[in-house]
Tab-separated table of C-alpha atoms and ligand atoms in Angstrom:
chain	number	residue	atom	x	y	z
A	30	UNK	CA	101.324	73.919	96.390
A	31	UNK	CA	98.378	75.742	97.887
A	32	UNK	CA	95.788	76.132	95.216
A	33	UNK	CA	92.290	76.412	96.749
A	34	UNK	CA	90.363	75.568	93.602
A	35	UNK	CA	87.189	75.544	95.365
A	36	UNK	CA	87.536	79.231	96.275
A	37	UNK	CA	89.961	80.606	93.734
A	38	UNK	CA	88.011	79.142	90.548
A	39	UNK	CA	84.499	79.604	92.085
A	40	UNK	CA	81.665	80.406	90.112
A	41	UNK	CA	80.924	84.195	90.262
A	42	UNK	CA	77.424	83.792	91.606
A	43	UNK	CA	78.431	81.254	94.307
A	44	UNK	CA	81.355	83.532	95.101
A	45	UNK	CA	79.084	86.657	95.490
A	46	UNK	CA	76.673	84.568	97.797
A	47	UNK	CA	79.728	83.709	99.964
A	48	UNK	CA	80.933	87.189	100.010
A	49	UNK	CA	77.407	88.653	101.052
A	50	UNK	CA	77.271	86.103	104.069
A	51	UNK	CA	80.711	87.004	105.141
A	52	UNK	CA	80.093	90.568	104.765
A	53	UNK	CA	76.956	90.583	106.849
A	54	UNK	CA	78.957	88.602	109.662
A	55	UNK	CA	81.798	91.201	109.533
A	56	UNK	CA	79.356	94.030	109.766
A	57	UNK	CA	77.532	92.524	112.801
A	58	UNK	CA	80.673	91.839	114.396
A	59	UNK	CA	82.033	95.403	113.901
A	60	UNK	CA	78.700	96.923	114.958
A	61	UNK	CA	78.636	94.912	118.258
A	62	UNK	CA	82.263	95.146	119.054
A	63	UNK	CA	83.683	98.491	117.871
A	64	UNK	CA	82.313	101.586	119.397
A	65	UNK	CA	83.728	103.650	116.656
A	66	UNK	CA	81.895	101.957	113.967
A	67	UNK	CA	78.721	101.636	116.059
A	68	UNK	CA	78.747	105.360	116.481
A	69	UNK	CA	79.368	105.930	112.713
A	70	UNK	CA	76.411	103.570	111.851
A	71	UNK	CA	74.088	105.414	114.099
A	72	UNK	CA	75.031	108.751	112.986
A	73	UNK	CA	74.096	107.671	109.316
A	74	UNK	CA	71.086	105.568	110.359
A	75	UNK	CA	72.494	102.233	109.095
A	76	UNK	CA	71.872	98.827	110.891
A	77	UNK	CA	73.720	95.545	110.138
A	78	UNK	CA	70.317	94.230	108.914
A	79	UNK	CA	70.265	96.802	106.267
A	80	UNK	CA	73.025	94.907	104.435
A	81	UNK	CA	70.927	92.565	102.236
A	82	UNK	CA	73.146	92.548	98.952
A	83	UNK	CA	76.619	93.240	98.025
A	84	UNK	CA	75.682	96.621	96.548
A	85	UNK	CA	74.607	97.581	100.026
A	86	UNK	CA	78.347	97.889	101.015
A	87	UNK	CA	77.978	101.451	99.690
A	88	UNK	CA	75.647	102.268	102.648
A	89	UNK	CA	78.682	101.632	104.908
A	90	UNK	CA	80.945	104.535	105.949
A	91	UNK	CA	84.473	104.571	104.362
A	92	UNK	CA	87.472	104.116	106.631
A	93	UNK	CA	90.517	106.299	106.191
A	94	UNK	CA	94.037	106.073	107.608
A	95	UNK	CA	93.145	109.083	109.901
A	96	UNK	CA	90.589	106.916	111.697
A	97	UNK	CA	93.133	104.316	112.324
A	98	UNK	CA	95.499	106.915	113.745
A	99	UNK	CA	92.906	108.359	115.957
A	100	UNK	CA	92.076	105.084	117.516
A	101	UNK	CA	95.626	104.236	118.228
A	102	UNK	CA	96.502	101.642	119.596
A	103	UNK	CA	93.615	99.175	120.100
A	104	UNK	CA	90.528	101.423	119.562
A	105	UNK	CA	89.435	99.643	116.329
A	106	UNK	CA	90.093	96.002	117.610
A	107	UNK	CA	87.155	93.858	117.464
A	108	UNK	CA	88.895	91.065	119.568
A	109	UNK	CA	90.172	91.247	123.104
A	110	UNK	CA	93.984	91.105	123.643
A	111	UNK	CA	93.437	87.629	125.007
A	112	UNK	CA	92.188	86.459	121.762
A	113	UNK	CA	94.982	88.366	119.895
A	114	UNK	CA	98.087	86.553	119.130
A	115	UNK	CA	100.021	88.894	117.037
A	116	UNK	CA	100.460	92.711	116.498
A	117	UNK	CA	101.908	94.335	113.342
A	118	UNK	CA	102.313	98.093	112.764
A	119	UNK	CA	102.900	100.333	109.825
A	120	UNK	CA	105.475	102.756	110.406
A	121	UNK	CA	104.130	105.848	108.724
A	122	UNK	CA	106.572	108.736	108.403
A	123	UNK	CA	105.359	110.922	111.275
A	124	UNK	CA	103.659	110.342	114.665
A	125	UNK	CA	102.195	107.281	116.027
A	126	UNK	CA	102.008	104.157	113.912
A	127	UNK	CA	98.871	102.284	112.887
A	128	UNK	CA	98.414	99.144	114.957
A	129	UNK	CA	96.839	96.019	113.715
A	130	UNK	CA	96.090	92.572	115.523
A	131	UNK	CA	95.524	89.053	114.383
A	132	UNK	CA	93.581	86.291	116.294
A	133	UNK	CA	94.783	82.618	115.835
A	134	UNK	CA	92.108	82.312	113.143
A	135	UNK	CA	93.380	85.443	111.389
A	136	UNK	CA	96.902	84.075	111.439
A	137	UNK	CA	95.537	80.869	109.875
A	138	UNK	CA	93.843	82.853	107.078
A	139	UNK	CA	96.663	85.126	106.399
A	140	UNK	CA	99.074	82.247	106.247
A	141	UNK	CA	96.825	80.533	103.685
A	142	UNK	CA	96.249	83.522	101.565
A	143	UNK	CA	99.984	84.435	101.256
A	144	UNK	CA	100.619	80.689	100.474
A	145	UNK	CA	97.922	80.994	97.668
A	146	UNK	CA	99.889	84.007	96.242
A	147	UNK	CA	103.260	82.188	96.495
A	148	UNK	CA	101.592	79.082	94.642
A	149	UNK	CA	100.276	81.378	91.969
A	150	UNK	CA	103.811	82.587	91.375
A	151	UNK	CA	104.856	78.788	90.777
A	152	UNK	CA	106.841	78.246	93.958
A	153	UNK	CA	106.577	74.814	95.545
A	154	UNK	CA	108.010	72.743	98.238
A	155	UNK	CA	110.992	72.141	95.899
A	156	UNK	CA	112.263	75.758	96.211
A	157	UNK	CA	114.686	77.415	98.635
A	158	UNK	CA	113.400	80.744	99.369
A	159	UNK	CA	115.370	83.839	100.610
A	160	UNK	CA	113.001	86.201	102.339
A	161	UNK	CA	114.725	89.632	102.113
A	162	UNK	CA	112.031	91.636	103.641
A	163	UNK	CA	112.452	93.190	107.063
A	164	UNK	CA	111.182	90.886	110.084
A	165	UNK	CA	109.307	93.008	112.791
A	166	UNK	CA	106.421	95.220	112.481
A	167	UNK	CA	106.445	95.299	108.851
A	168	UNK	CA	104.073	92.580	107.457
A	169	UNK	CA	106.295	91.525	104.591
A	170	UNK	CA	108.906	89.384	106.518
A	171	UNK	CA	106.603	87.250	108.611
A	172	UNK	CA	103.764	87.213	106.217
A	173	UNK	CA	105.840	85.643	103.376
A	174	UNK	CA	107.749	83.558	106.041
A	175	UNK	CA	104.652	81.648	107.228
A	176	UNK	CA	103.100	81.548	103.785
A	177	UNK	CA	106.456	79.886	102.368
A	178	UNK	CA	106.353	77.372	105.260
A	179	UNK	CA	102.601	76.317	104.477
A	180	UNK	CA	103.793	75.786	100.817
A	181	UNK	CA	106.635	73.744	102.220
A	182	UNK	CA	109.559	75.673	100.601
A	183	UNK	CA	112.902	75.717	102.459
A	184	UNK	CA	112.820	79.069	104.155
A	185	UNK	CA	116.069	81.290	104.621
A	186	UNK	CA	114.983	84.107	106.868
A	187	UNK	CA	117.698	86.466	105.733
A	188	UNK	CA	115.783	89.777	106.426
A	189	UNK	CA	116.895	92.950	104.607
A	190	UNK	CA	120.309	94.571	104.588
A	191	UNK	CA	123.792	93.037	104.729
A	192	UNK	CA	123.662	92.723	101.012
A	193	UNK	CA	127.035	91.136	100.216
A	194	UNK	CA	126.061	88.421	102.602
A	195	UNK	CA	122.642	87.984	100.956
A	196	UNK	CA	124.425	87.231	97.635
A	197	UNK	CA	126.819	84.693	99.395
A	198	UNK	CA	123.789	82.952	100.932
A	199	UNK	CA	122.055	82.824	97.497
A	200	UNK	CA	125.167	81.097	96.002
A	201	UNK	CA	125.830	78.681	99.046
A	202	UNK	CA	122.360	77.627	100.112
A	203	UNK	CA	121.035	77.440	96.383
A	204	UNK	CA	118.314	80.049	96.809
A	205	UNK	CA	115.583	79.534	93.917
A	206	UNK	CA	113.016	81.986	95.016
A	207	UNK	CA	113.779	85.507	95.939
A	208	UNK	CA	111.499	87.749	98.057
A	209	UNK	CA	112.106	91.572	98.365
A	210	UNK	CA	110.997	94.880	97.275
A	211	UNK	CA	111.648	95.544	93.602
A	212	UNK	CA	114.039	98.256	94.292
A	213	UNK	CA	116.057	96.118	96.797
A	214	UNK	CA	116.169	93.335	94.014
A	215	UNK	CA	117.838	96.025	91.729
A	216	UNK	CA	120.258	96.849	94.487
A	217	UNK	CA	121.208	93.257	95.175
A	218	UNK	CA	121.858	92.806	91.565
A	219	UNK	CA	124.255	95.701	91.617
A	220	UNK	CA	126.119	94.540	94.638
A	221	UNK	CA	126.456	90.964	93.041
A	222	UNK	CA	128.015	92.521	90.023
A	223	UNK	CA	130.335	94.543	92.214
A	224	UNK	CA	131.399	91.302	94.009
A	225	UNK	CA	132.303	89.972	90.506
A	226	UNK	CA	129.175	87.664	90.380
A	227	UNK	CA	126.671	87.723	87.581
A	228	UNK	CA	123.382	87.701	89.126
A	229	UNK	CA	122.262	85.393	86.269
A	230	UNK	CA	124.690	82.893	87.224
A	231	UNK	CA	122.956	82.458	90.552
A	232	UNK	CA	120.531	79.793	91.296
A	233	UNK	CA	117.467	82.103	91.670
A	234	UNK	CA	114.722	81.232	89.093
A	235	UNK	CA	111.666	83.224	90.311
A	236	UNK	CA	111.268	86.563	92.390
A	237	UNK	CA	108.237	87.648	94.404
A	238	UNK	CA	108.287	91.200	94.665
A	239	UNK	CA	105.937	93.622	96.423
A	240	UNK	CA	105.461	96.272	98.969
A	241	UNK	CA	105.932	99.035	96.624
A	242	UNK	CA	104.994	100.050	92.953
A	243	UNK	CA	106.910	98.776	90.237
A	244	UNK	CA	106.211	99.482	86.477
A	245	UNK	CA	106.153	96.994	83.729
A	246	UNK	CA	109.406	98.436	82.423
A	247	UNK	CA	111.100	98.072	86.008
A	248	UNK	CA	109.886	94.585	86.197
A	249	UNK	CA	111.383	93.850	82.860
A	250	UNK	CA	114.692	95.338	83.971
A	251	UNK	CA	114.761	93.115	87.049
A	252	UNK	CA	113.901	90.173	84.854
A	253	UNK	CA	116.854	91.117	82.698
A	254	UNK	CA	119.377	91.662	85.376
A	255	UNK	CA	118.543	88.509	87.214
A	256	UNK	CA	117.480	86.147	84.463
A	257	UNK	CA	114.370	85.105	86.498
A	258	UNK	CA	110.656	85.187	86.341
A	259	UNK	CA	109.384	88.242	87.988
A	260	UNK	CA	106.192	88.364	89.804
A	261	UNK	CA	104.292	91.122	91.792
A	262	UNK	CA	102.289	90.755	94.766
A	263	UNK	CA	100.056	93.334	96.726
A	264	UNK	CA	98.772	93.953	100.197
A	265	UNK	CA	98.704	96.472	103.078
A	266	UNK	CA	98.805	96.306	106.810
A	267	UNK	CA	95.583	97.796	107.374
A	268	UNK	CA	93.553	94.917	105.700
A	269	UNK	CA	96.150	92.165	106.484
A	270	UNK	CA	99.636	92.576	104.949
A	271	UNK	CA	100.730	90.611	101.880
A	272	UNK	CA	98.322	87.948	100.655
A	273	UNK	CA	95.667	90.266	99.331
A	274	UNK	CA	96.619	89.700	95.672
A	275	UNK	CA	99.242	88.086	93.406
A	276	UNK	CA	100.238	87.392	89.893
A	277	UNK	CA	99.747	83.891	88.414
A	278	UNK	CA	101.955	82.441	85.694
A	279	UNK	CA	99.527	82.916	82.880
A	280	UNK	CA	98.326	86.511	82.355
A	281	UNK	CA	99.210	89.970	83.519
A	282	UNK	CA	97.370	91.276	86.595
A	283	UNK	CA	97.171	90.237	90.169
A	284	UNK	CA	94.404	87.900	91.241
A	285	UNK	CA	92.517	89.293	94.370
A	286	UNK	CA	91.570	86.795	97.044
A	287	UNK	CA	87.987	87.752	96.652
A	288	UNK	CA	86.529	85.171	99.101
A	289	UNK	CA	88.153	87.102	101.794
A	290	UNK	CA	88.353	90.685	100.532
A	291	UNK	CA	85.499	92.539	98.986
A	292	UNK	CA	86.876	95.280	96.564
A	293	UNK	CA	85.533	98.428	95.086
A	294	UNK	CA	87.035	101.077	92.817
A	295	UNK	CA	85.927	104.727	93.721
A	296	UNK	CA	86.793	108.288	92.342
A	297	UNK	CA	89.221	109.502	94.939
A	298	UNK	CA	87.708	112.908	94.796
A	299	UNK	CA	83.935	112.360	94.670
A	300	UNK	CA	83.981	108.909	96.474
A	301	UNK	CA	81.467	107.749	93.691
A	302	UNK	CA	81.896	104.014	92.652
A	303	UNK	CA	83.408	103.264	89.242
A	304	UNK	CA	82.964	100.405	86.944
A	305	UNK	CA	85.294	97.474	86.081
A	306	UNK	CA	87.924	98.804	83.642
A	307	UNK	CA	87.923	102.320	85.068
A	308	UNK	CA	90.890	103.660	86.924
A	309	UNK	CA	90.411	104.795	90.463
A	310	UNK	CA	91.149	104.144	94.199
A	311	UNK	CA	90.985	100.607	95.553
A	312	UNK	CA	88.649	100.298	98.586
A	313	UNK	CA	88.908	97.038	100.510
A	314	UNK	CA	86.660	95.382	102.966
A	315	UNK	CA	88.098	92.274	104.734
A	316	UNK	CA	85.485	89.621	104.930
A	317	UNK	CA	86.941	87.093	107.535
A	318	UNK	CA	89.040	89.089	109.863
A	319	UNK	CA	88.352	88.680	113.545
A	320	UNK	CA	90.695	91.044	115.435
A	321	UNK	CA	91.027	93.923	112.927
A	322	UNK	CA	87.996	94.206	110.464
A	323	UNK	CA	88.014	97.559	108.929
A	324	UNK	CA	85.023	98.441	106.634
A	325	UNK	CA	85.649	99.944	103.205
A	326	UNK	CA	89.370	100.872	103.625
A	327	UNK	CA	90.516	103.603	101.325
A	328	UNK	CA	93.905	102.399	100.248
A	329	UNK	CA	94.719	105.351	98.287
A	330	UNK	CA	96.146	103.060	95.697
A	331	UNK	CA	95.217	103.719	92.128
A	332	UNK	CA	94.382	100.650	89.833
A	333	UNK	CA	91.828	99.082	87.503
A	334	UNK	CA	89.979	96.051	87.884
A	335	UNK	CA	89.589	93.282	85.354
A	336	UNK	CA	87.081	90.675	85.787
A	337	UNK	CA	87.905	88.590	82.643
A	338	UNK	CA	88.592	84.878	83.523
A	339	UNK	CA	92.159	83.983	83.429
A	340	UNK	CA	93.843	81.320	81.464
A	341	UNK	CA	95.180	79.854	84.691
A	342	UNK	CA	91.626	78.889	85.557
A	343	UNK	CA	91.138	81.319	88.426
A	344	UNK	CA	87.955	83.182	88.306
A	345	UNK	CA	88.900	86.041	90.760
A	346	UNK	CA	89.021	89.645	89.657
A	347	UNK	CA	92.511	90.771	88.641
A	348	UNK	CA	94.071	94.277	89.625
A	349	UNK	CA	96.412	96.018	87.311
A	350	UNK	CA	99.791	97.029	88.669
A	351	UNK	CA	99.346	99.959	91.060
A	352	UNK	CA	99.730	103.187	89.198
A	353	UNK	CA	100.618	105.024	92.429
A	354	UNK	CA	99.054	106.147	95.451
A	355	UNK	CA	96.595	109.270	95.185
A	356	UNK	CA	98.421	111.011	97.953
A	357	UNK	CA	101.713	110.532	95.835
A	358	UNK	CA	100.291	112.188	92.817
A	359	UNK	CA	102.192	115.368	92.087
A	360	UNK	CA	100.411	118.316	90.793
A	361	UNK	CA	102.849	120.159	88.816
A	362	UNK	CA	101.798	123.446	87.042
A	363	UNK	CA	98.256	122.153	87.244
A	364	UNK	CA	99.083	118.719	85.659
A	365	UNK	CA	98.544	115.421	87.488
A	366	UNK	CA	101.757	113.327	87.348
A	367	UNK	CA	102.431	110.128	89.066
A	368	UNK	CA	105.863	109.020	89.808
A	369	UNK	CA	105.225	105.761	87.990
A	370	UNK	CA	104.704	107.654	84.729
A	371	UNK	CA	108.181	109.223	85.083
A	372	UNK	CA	109.606	105.845	85.814
A	373	UNK	CA	107.975	104.270	82.712
A	374	UNK	CA	109.747	107.043	80.718
A	375	UNK	CA	113.081	106.746	82.277
A	376	UNK	CA	113.205	102.932	81.884
A	377	UNK	CA	112.903	103.304	78.093
A	378	UNK	CA	116.160	105.168	77.899
A	379	UNK	CA	119.169	103.040	77.309
A	380	UNK	CA	121.792	105.124	78.702
A	381	UNK	CA	120.234	105.599	82.231
A	382	UNK	CA	120.079	103.331	85.105
A	383	UNK	CA	117.022	102.296	87.003
A	384	UNK	CA	118.000	104.530	89.867
A	385	UNK	CA	116.250	107.963	89.923
A	386	UNK	CA	114.896	110.740	92.224
A	387	UNK	CA	112.272	113.073	91.672
A	388	UNK	CA	112.545	116.591	93.315
A	389	UNK	CA	109.754	118.939	93.332
A	390	UNK	CA	110.376	122.604	94.512
A	391	UNK	CA	108.946	125.979	94.120
A	392	UNK	CA	110.450	128.997	92.239
A	393	UNK	CA	108.564	132.003	93.122
A	394	UNK	CA	104.839	130.842	92.456
A	395	UNK	CA	105.757	128.141	90.091
A	396	UNK	CA	106.428	124.562	90.664
A	397	UNK	CA	109.577	123.094	89.399
A	398	UNK	CA	110.238	119.408	88.543
A	399	UNK	CA	113.792	118.046	88.458
A	400	UNK	CA	114.483	114.313	87.592
A	401	UNK	CA	117.888	113.097	88.874
A	402	UNK	CA	118.914	109.882	87.046
A	403	UNK	CA	121.952	107.763	87.073
A	404	UNK	CA	123.962	107.019	83.931
A	405	UNK	CA	124.628	103.445	83.499
A	406	UNK	CA	128.443	102.710	84.083
A	407	UNK	CA	129.024	101.728	80.390
A	408	UNK	CA	127.554	105.078	79.353
A	409	UNK	CA	129.468	107.183	81.718
A	410	UNK	CA	131.388	109.836	80.051
A	411	UNK	CA	132.744	113.375	80.628
A	412	UNK	CA	131.914	114.481	77.254
A	413	UNK	CA	129.583	117.412	77.945
A	414	UNK	CA	128.059	117.393	74.551
A	415	UNK	CA	127.101	113.682	74.981
A	416	UNK	CA	125.510	114.131	78.347
A	417	UNK	CA	123.606	117.178	77.172
A	418	UNK	CA	122.203	115.207	74.268
A	419	UNK	CA	120.919	112.434	76.718
A	420	UNK	CA	119.439	114.990	79.071
A	421	UNK	CA	117.686	116.581	76.103
A	422	UNK	CA	116.237	113.247	74.908
A	423	UNK	CA	114.914	112.501	78.368
A	424	UNK	CA	113.360	115.963	78.534
A	425	UNK	CA	111.650	115.409	75.118
A	426	UNK	CA	110.297	112.066	76.053
A	427	UNK	CA	108.818	113.411	79.377
A	428	UNK	CA	107.240	116.376	77.733
A	429	UNK	CA	105.695	114.126	75.286
A	430	UNK	CA	104.277	111.730	77.951
A	431	UNK	CA	103.552	114.082	80.814
A	432	UNK	CA	102.768	117.313	78.955
A	433	UNK	CA	105.235	119.380	81.051
A	434	UNK	CA	108.786	120.311	81.020
A	435	UNK	CA	111.133	118.974	83.613
A	436	UNK	CA	114.734	119.569	84.495
A	437	UNK	CA	116.781	116.540	83.843
A	438	UNK	CA	119.999	115.968	85.751
A	439	UNK	CA	122.338	113.169	85.026
A	440	UNK	CA	124.247	111.857	87.899
A	441	UNK	CA	127.224	109.602	88.224
A	442	UNK	CA	126.603	105.779	88.516
A	443	UNK	CA	126.059	104.729	92.187
A	444	UNK	CA	125.490	108.184	93.382
A	445	UNK	CA	121.870	108.019	94.433
A	446	UNK	CA	120.999	106.469	97.654
A	447	UNK	CA	120.111	102.688	97.534
A	448	UNK	CA	117.396	101.140	99.619
A	449	UNK	CA	117.074	97.583	101.161
A	450	UNK	CA	113.220	98.192	101.681
A	451	UNK	CA	110.738	100.491	100.020
A	452	UNK	CA	112.392	103.104	97.871
A	453	UNK	CA	111.716	106.839	98.533
A	454	UNK	CA	111.626	108.369	94.930
A	455	UNK	CA	110.008	111.537	95.642
A	456	UNK	CA	111.545	114.694	97.502
A	457	UNK	CA	108.878	117.477	97.729
A	458	UNK	CA	110.567	120.564	98.950
A	459	UNK	CA	107.534	122.791	98.573
B	20	DLL	O1	103.798	96.547	102.127
B	20	DLL	C1	102.420	94.609	102.710
B	20	DLL	C2	103.271	93.847	101.624
B	20	DLL	C3	104.442	93.309	101.964
B	20	DLL	C4	102.701	93.573	100.237
B	20	DLL	C5	105.238	92.612	101.092
B	20	DLL	C6	103.401	92.763	99.409
B	20	DLL	C7	104.653	92.271	99.908
B	20	DLL	P1	102.454	98.250	104.049
B	20	DLL	O2	103.774	98.574	104.602
B	20	DLL	O3	101.227	98.583	104.879
B	20	DLL	O4	102.306	96.787	103.595
B	20	DLL	O5	102.338	99.071	102.750
B	20	DLL	C8	101.259	99.057	101.975
B	20	DLL	O6	102.561	99.609	100.024
B	20	DLL	O7	99.085	100.613	100.074
B	20	DLL	C9	100.800	100.251	98.458
B	20	DLL	O8	100.809	101.609	98.389
B	20	DLL	C10	102.219	99.646	98.724
B	20	DLL	N1	102.251	98.280	98.101
B	20	DLL	C11	102.202	97.193	98.544
B	20	DLL	N2	102.397	96.185	97.550
B	20	DLL	C12	102.584	96.762	96.362
B	20	DLL	C13	102.626	96.444	94.977
B	20	DLL	C14	102.904	96.238	102.758
B	20	DLL	N3	102.701	95.030	94.848
B	20	DLL	C15	101.275	99.983	100.579
B	20	DLL	N4	102.714	97.173	94.128
B	20	DLL	C16	100.118	99.613	99.851
B	20	DLL	C17	102.472	98.553	94.480
B	20	DLL	C18	102.378	98.082	96.573
B	20	DLL	N5	102.405	99.130	95.578
């Protein structure tokens, strides 16, 4: 087990001193090695020496995804390629990917931080872990792989896809810890059932899920289908990959590895700082990165920070489950709607399965929201009246929670596309 008590249970004041020293080092490094940042500093008249307290982080420029894209591929690297031992990239939907690098020290830090997250979830060297994340440019596969090896678990590097084989391997190899996206976990449960295998009869006891949002209700669904302990973990390529934050076994919320990441919450529109407990966009400054140290990276992820000490003994701030991305927020008839709010409603309806799609279109000048959701096989019927009653019930729930009307379309079990990676829930036709 990797539990770095010295850092994970640190006195807050000592932690802040460590954070400041590391922030100063990072700022110095970035200023000296990355022309993009030096120019940005000079433009606003800030020098590395101006950072004398943690609050001074606000003097630094925010970094957006656009800056990473504009400096493709190596423009923001603060280490030479000779010092860089690994490249990862985030695919993005259009154009060039975002490229990040790791020195040998970065790899060591990354491995340790993922190992912490794995240990928080209760995985040990007694576990056999099946890693069903894609291996390759995606940080999920390799990130969890190295972390699991550090913990001493037996790694089955299954990667994603070939789902029937995944189930066979779980059974034959005695997999106890499952690693995947939440949506792939649900898909795997479905495939197991189609093979005549109850997922609960498999040896899996704990799941580490991440890479995409997952509401509480969705977690509960996974837990019920698999009969396992479900944990969430968070990260992003731009600041490292997985290993930024993870859930412990005591209280809700994901512990942020704050000795390596300085976090802020800002108002996504005004960019003004928000307090603990207030909902806003997470901004992250990695404090120990060598090859790719971005400053104040705007994650676009919406969450709330909770500084309350946790029963587990860790003193690090916890982040709530991600509500969604500010760029995924739909504005429908002037109302802000996050896909996660729709998911939360759908997951309360017993007749529907956790497979849905949100379609937004325009009819004339008006936005139209349609929710396609699968019926559970046991509720499947061709009785029109019954179907209509279910649709109306969902329509009513949605109006109550979201304050707007949506067209609800029930579709047959297994008719929506399944994913072995991150689910694409929203189709915006506007
Ligand atoms: O998804 C890193 C990762 C891999 C984390 C495996 C955990 C496990 P990217 O592909 O760069 O990196 O995508 C990062 O995915 O900004 C969030 O919007 C979303 N995301 C990641 N983890 C979670 C989570 C990896 N636990 C983007 N809950 C982030 C909600 C998540 N959203």
